[in-house]
Amino acid sequence: MRCDALKVLFLASEADPLVKVGGLADVAGSLPRALQQLTAEEAGDGKIEVRLVLPFHSAIKKKSLNPAFLFDFPIPVTDGEVTASVFFIEVNGIRTYLISGPPIPEDGPVYSSDPAVDGPKYVFFSLAALELAKRLEWQPDILHGNDWHTALSVYGLHIRRKSDPFYRNVRSVLTIHNLPFMGAGTEAAFDYFNLPSSEYALLPWWARKVPLPLGLQSADRIVAVSPNYAREITTPEYGCGLDTFLKTREKSIFGILNGLDQDNWDPARDTIIPNNYSLNSLACRQANKDALACDFSLNKDPEIPLIILISRMDPQKGVDLAVEGLRQTMDLPWQAILLGSGNPRLEYACQQLADDFPERIKAVIRFDIPLSRRLYSGADILLMPSRYEPCGLAQMMAMRYGCVPLARATGGLQDTILDENSFIEGGTGFLFQTAEAGALSMAIRSALQVFPDRKRWCGIQERGMKQDFSWERSALEYSKIYHNLLEVKL
Ligand code: ADP
């Protein structure tokens, strides 16, 4: 067993609780902690030490946490250098470094829609985070990047490994949370920071100056956030033009499901929901369903299934399919509450559906976590008709709360839900194949046929609640990848 810990430099654009915009913050907030909490035996060969690096976003500055200033160092650019300033704070036992500097706006959002802002910001951050290890004299065994924002650290490592002994033995892992977001539009920043474009022949020409593809070209291991998404990205349907290239890297691509913060999402201890319950007291959910019926002026009949949608309103999530699928299933008795915000066209479609059938369908167009908890705790079916879904959290939350997911068989949804209508026993939800409203409507029909069979329905709920979606499980798998990578000769 190693006597010193395996050292991981973990880079992300956001991490809970410091700054959260989307699901990546949950990953970067939970995975480092879960990795550090593994015992030496669980981790395989000694403990793991993780140090987290984040941009010092204005959202973090506004929290007045007073991180300690450590030092400045220069990052070379075409006309001189820009200064990176490093601050330090320990968060939940994780040593966290915050990088600040002129390309990271003093008062801007975590992500801008303008590549002229995000390009220099994340190129600078990636290069500074890589250099930081050397300035700290802390040589990581693994550099672990996430998504396009930090992919250029992995690419930068690949370049520096050839010439700089400090980096020669550092291995890299790049996790893809969402392939379509590649960081296109950052070409000018490449030139400004003296980054060469790739000459790798297997990479399509259009991708040779795009951060995520360069990270994918240079990472020693690529992790997609579910085993199924790991396969899907090598196909034309999901590969976003990189499928042929990714196929050449197939042996280095792995799939690891994200976890769920099981303490935070626990129906037995959730302080927001009206009635707490667990596996042994599922019947208490009825009171939560009644409370929803009361608040939303719906029919309080336990025989009528309550269907919910909790989603970003985005074409990726198949919200249009949900609306149309429900319209095609109006002949059956069900009620629905649709919660989400985002694309105005999809918001309007949901609102229109609710306006057309006000007695049985409600639309709530906003982001509302307390309401989402109450919906998971009282509703019978969660719709998740995603066109693609790298991992998906909502279905895991639903299962943990005994709400049965009805989802498209894609990405992480296929890995986490076993179709009750499949030949394998032990279903935890309902799956349909094609991204079409008709297929969704058929799946709703088949779920509603099972619903009156209380014993069978309870079985589906209980099996869902028993699933292990812990971060510990994910951390164990990452730890295996790290250790195996150390065996590989560079
Ligand atoms: P994605 O990260 O692609 O949006 P996920 O399923 O991985 O999809 O995670 C979505 C998370 O956001 C879930 O926790 C879900 O409950 C939550 N969520 C989505 N829309 C809303 C909303 N309008 N109000 C509250 N929570 C929401």
Coordinates of N, CA and C in Angstrom, one line a residue, residues 312-417:
R312 N -35.5 21.8 -16.7 CA -35.2 22.9 -17.5 C -36.1 22.9 -18.8
M313 N -36.6 24.0 -19.2 CA -37.4 24.0 -20.4 C -36.5 24.1 -21.6
D314 N -36.0 23.0 -22.1 CA -35.0 23.0 -23.2 C -35.4 21.8 -24.1
P315 N -35.1 22.0 -25.4 CA -35.4 20.9 -26.4 C -34.7 19.6 -25.9
Q316 N -33.5 19.7 -25.3 CA -32.8 18.5 -24.9 C -33.7 17.6 -24.0
K317 N -34.5 18.3 -23.2 CA -35.3 17.6 -22.2 C -36.6 17.0 -22.7
G318 N -36.9 17.3 -24.0 CA -38.1 16.7 -24.6 C -39.4 17.3 -24.0
V319 N -39.4 18.5 -23.6 CA -40.5 19.1 -23.0 C -41.7 19.2 -24.0
D320 N -41.4 19.4 -25.2 CA -42.4 19.4 -26.3 C -43.0 18.1 -26.4
L321 N -42.2 17.0 -26.3 CA -42.8 15.7 -26.4 C -43.7 15.4 -25.2
A322 N -43.4 15.9 -24.0 CA -44.2 15.7 -22.9 C -45.6 16.4 -23.1
V323 N -45.5 17.6 -23.6 CA -46.8 18.4 -23.8 C -47.7 17.6 -24.8
E324 N -47.0 17.2 -25.9 CA -47.8 16.6 -27.0 C -48.3 15.2 -26.6
G325 N -47.4 14.5 -25.8 CA -47.7 13.1 -25.4 C -48.9 13.2 -24.4
L326 N -48.9 14.2 -23.5 CA -50.1 14.3 -22.6 C -51.3 14.6 -23.4
R327 N -51.2 15.5 -24.4 CA -52.4 15.8 -25.2 C -53.0 14.5 -25.9
Q328 N -52.0 13.6 -26.3 CA -52.5 12.4 -26.9 C -53.1 11.4 -26.0
T329 N -53.0 11.7 -24.7 CA -53.5 10.7 -23.7 C -54.6 11.3 -22.8
M330 N -55.3 12.2 -23.4 CA -56.4 12.9 -22.6 C -57.5 12.0 -22.3
D331 N -57.7 10.9 -23.0 CA -58.8 10.0 -22.8 C -58.7 9.3 -21.5
L332 N -57.5 9.3 -20.9 CA -57.3 8.5 -19.6 C -57.4 9.5 -18.4
P333 N -57.7 8.9 -17.2 CA -57.8 9.8 -16.1 C -56.4 10.0 -15.4
W334 N -55.9 11.2 -15.5 CA -54.7 11.5 -14.8 C -54.7 13.0 -14.5
Q335 N -53.8 13.5 -13.6 CA -53.7 14.9 -13.4 C -52.2 15.2 -13.5
A336 N -51.8 16.5 -13.8 CA -50.4 16.8 -14.0 C -50.0 18.1 -13.5
I337 N -48.8 18.2 -13.0 CA -48.2 19.5 -12.6 C -46.9 19.6 -13.3
L338 N -46.7 20.7 -14.1 CA -45.5 20.8 -14.9 C -44.7 22.0 -14.3
L339 N -43.4 21.7 -13.8 CA -42.6 22.8 -13.2 C -41.3 23.0 -14.0
G340 N -41.1 24.2 -14.5 CA -39.9 24.4 -15.2 C -39.8 25.8 -15.7
S341 N -38.6 26.2 -16.2 CA -38.4 27.5 -16.8 C -37.2 27.4 -17.8
G342 N -37.2 28.3 -18.7 CA -36.1 28.3 -19.7 C -36.6 28.8 -21.0
N343 N -36.6 28.0 -22.1 CA -37.0 28.4 -23.4 C -38.5 28.9 -23.4
P344 N -38.7 30.2 -23.8 CA -40.0 30.8 -23.8 C -41.0 30.0 -24.6
R345 N -40.6 29.4 -25.7 CA -41.5 28.6 -26.6 C -42.1 27.4 -25.8
L346 N -41.2 26.8 -25.1 CA -41.6 25.6 -24.3 C -42.4 25.9 -23.1
E347 N -42.0 27.1 -22.4 CA -42.8 27.6 -21.3 C -44.2 27.8 -21.8
Y348 N -44.3 28.5 -22.9 CA -45.6 28.8 -23.5 C -46.5 27.5 -23.8
A349 N -45.8 26.5 -24.3 CA -46.5 25.3 -24.7 C -47.0 24.6 -23.4
C350 N -46.3 24.7 -22.3 CA -46.8 24.1 -21.1 C -47.9 24.9 -20.5
Q351 N -47.8 26.2 -20.5 CA -48.8 27.1 -20.0 C -50.1 26.9 -20.8
Q352 N -49.9 26.8 -22.2 CA -51.1 26.6 -23.0 C -51.8 25.3 -22.7
L353 N -51.1 24.2 -22.5 CA -51.7 22.9 -22.1 C -52.5 23.1 -20.9
A354 N -51.9 23.8 -19.9 CA -52.6 23.9 -18.6 C -53.9 24.8 -18.8
D355 N -53.7 25.8 -19.7 CA -54.9 26.7 -19.9 C -56.0 25.9 -20.6
D356 N -55.6 25.0 -21.5 CA -56.6 24.2 -22.2 C -57.4 23.2 -21.3
F357 N -56.7 22.7 -20.3 CA -57.3 21.7 -19.4 C -57.1 22.2 -17.9
P358 N -57.7 23.3 -17.5 CA -57.3 23.9 -16.2 C -57.7 23.0 -15.0
E359 N -58.7 22.1 -15.2 CA -59.2 21.3 -14.1 C -58.2 20.2 -13.8
R360 N -57.3 19.8 -14.8 CA -56.5 18.6 -14.5 C -55.0 18.9 -14.7
I361 N -54.6 20.0 -15.3 CA -53.2 20.3 -15.6 C -52.8 21.6 -15.1
K362 N -51.7 21.7 -14.4 CA -51.2 23.0 -13.9 C -49.8 23.2 -14.4
A363 N -49.5 24.4 -14.7 CA -48.1 24.7 -15.1 C -47.5 25.8 -14.1
V364 N -46.3 25.5 -13.7 CA -45.6 26.5 -12.8 C -44.3 26.9 -13.5
I365 N -44.3 28.1 -14.0 CA -43.1 28.5 -14.8 C -42.1 29.2 -13.9
R366 N -41.3 28.5 -13.2 CA -40.3 29.1 -12.4 C -39.3 28.0 -11.9
F367 N -38.2 28.5 -11.3 CA -37.3 27.5 -10.7 C -37.6 27.5 -9.2
D368 N -38.0 26.4 -8.7 CA -38.5 26.4 -7.3 C -38.2 25.0 -6.6
I369 N -37.0 25.0 -5.9 CA -36.6 23.7 -5.3 C -37.5 23.2 -4.3
P370 N -38.0 24.1 -3.4 CA -39.0 23.5 -2.4 C -40.2 22.9 -3.0
L371 N -40.7 23.5 -4.1 CA -41.9 22.9 -4.8 C -41.4 21.6 -5.4
S372 N -40.2 21.5 -6.0 CA -39.8 20.3 -6.6 C -39.7 19.2 -5.6
R373 N -39.3 19.5 -4.3 CA -39.3 18.4 -3.3 C -40.7 17.9 -3.0
R374 N -41.6 18.9 -2.9 CA -43.0 18.5 -2.6 C -43.6 17.6 -3.7
L375 N -43.2 18.0 -4.9 CA -43.7 17.2 -6.1 C -43.1 15.8 -6.1
Y376 N -41.8 15.7 -5.9 CA -41.2 14.3 -5.8 C -41.9 13.5 -4.7
S377 N -42.2 14.1 -3.6 CA -42.7 13.4 -2.4 C -44.2 13.0 -2.5
G378 N -44.9 13.6 -3.5 CA -46.3 13.3 -3.5 C -46.8 12.7 -4.8
A379 N -46.1 13.0 -5.9 CA -46.6 12.6 -7.2 C -46.3 11.1 -7.5
D380 N -47.0 10.6 -8.5 CA -46.9 9.1 -8.8 C -45.9 8.9 -9.9
I381 N -45.8 9.8 -10.9 CA -45.0 9.5 -12.1 C -44.2 10.8 -12.5
L382 N -42.9 10.6 -12.7 CA -42.1 11.8 -13.2 C -41.9 11.5 -14.7
L383 N -42.2 12.5 -15.5 CA -41.9 12.4 -17.0 C -40.5 12.9 -17.2
M384 N -39.7 12.1 -18.0 CA -38.3 12.6 -18.4 C -38.1 12.1 -19.8
P385 N -38.7 12.8 -20.8 CA -38.6 12.3 -22.2 C -37.4 12.9 -22.9
S386 N -36.2 12.9 -22.3 CA -35.0 13.6 -22.8 C -34.6 13.1 -24.2
R387 N -34.2 14.0 -25.1 CA -33.6 13.6 -26.4 C -32.2 13.0 -26.2
Y388 N -31.5 13.6 -25.3 CA -30.2 13.0 -24.8 C -30.1 13.3 -23.3
E389 N -29.4 12.5 -22.6 CA -29.3 12.7 -21.1 C -28.0 12.1 -20.6
P390 N -26.9 12.9 -20.5 CA -25.7 12.3 -20.1 C -25.8 11.5 -18.9
C391 N -26.4 12.0 -17.8 CA -26.6 11.2 -16.6 C -28.0 11.4 -16.1
G392 N -28.4 12.6 -15.8 CA -29.7 12.9 -15.2 C -29.8 12.7 -13.7
L393 N -30.3 13.7 -13.1 CA -30.4 13.7 -11.6 C -31.9 13.5 -11.2
A394 N -32.8 14.1 -12.0 CA -34.2 14.2 -11.6 C -34.8 12.8 -11.4
Q395 N -34.4 11.8 -12.3 CA -34.9 10.5 -12.2 C -34.4 9.8 -10.9
M396 N -33.2 10.2 -10.5 CA -32.6 9.6 -9.2 C -33.4 10.1 -8.0
M397 N -33.6 11.5 -8.1 CA -34.4 12.1 -7.0 C -35.8 11.5 -6.9
A398 N -36.4 11.3 -8.1 CA -37.8 10.8 -8.1 C -37.8 9.4 -7.4
M399 N -36.8 8.5 -7.9 CA -36.8 7.2 -7.3 C -36.6 7.2 -5.8
R400 N -35.7 8.0 -5.4 CA -35.4 8.1 -4.0 C -36.6 8.5 -3.2
Y401 N -37.5 9.3 -3.8 CA -38.7 9.7 -3.1 C -40.0 8.8 -3.5
G402 N -39.8 7.7 -4.1 CA -40.9 6.8 -4.4 C -41.8 7.3 -5.5
C403 N -41.3 8.2 -6.4 CA -42.0 8.7 -7.5 C -41.5 8.0 -8.7
V404 N -42.3 7.3 -9.5 CA -41.8 6.4 -10.5 C -41.5 7.1 -11.8
P405 N -40.2 7.0 -12.3 CA -39.8 7.7 -13.5 C -40.3 7.0 -14.8
L406 N -40.8 7.9 -15.7 CA -41.2 7.4 -17.0 C -40.3 8.2 -18.0
A407 N -39.4 7.5 -18.6 CA -38.3 8.2 -19.3 C -38.0 7.6 -20.7
R408 N -37.3 8.4 -21.5 CA -36.8 7.9 -22.7 C -35.6 7.1 -22.4
A409 N -35.4 5.9 -23.1 CA -34.3 5.0 -22.9 C -33.0 5.6 -23.6
T410 N -32.4 6.6 -22.9 CA -31.2 7.2 -23.5 C -30.3 7.5 -22.4
G411 N -29.0 7.5 -22.7 CA -27.9 8.0 -21.7 C -28.1 7.3 -20.3
G412 N -27.9 8.2 -19.3 CA -28.0 7.7 -18.0 C -29.4 7.3 -17.5
L413 N -30.4 7.7 -18.3 CA -31.8 7.2 -17.9 C -31.8 5.7 -18.1
Q414 N -31.2 5.3 -19.2 CA -31.2 3.8 -19.5 C -30.4 3.0 -18.4
D415 N -29.4 3.7 -17.9 CA -28.5 3.0 -16.9 C -29.2 2.9 -15.6
T416 N -30.0 3.9 -15.3 CA -30.5 4.0 -13.9 C -31.9 3.5 -13.7
I417 N -32.7 3.3 -14.8 CA -34.1 2.8 -14.7 C -34.2 1.5 -15.4

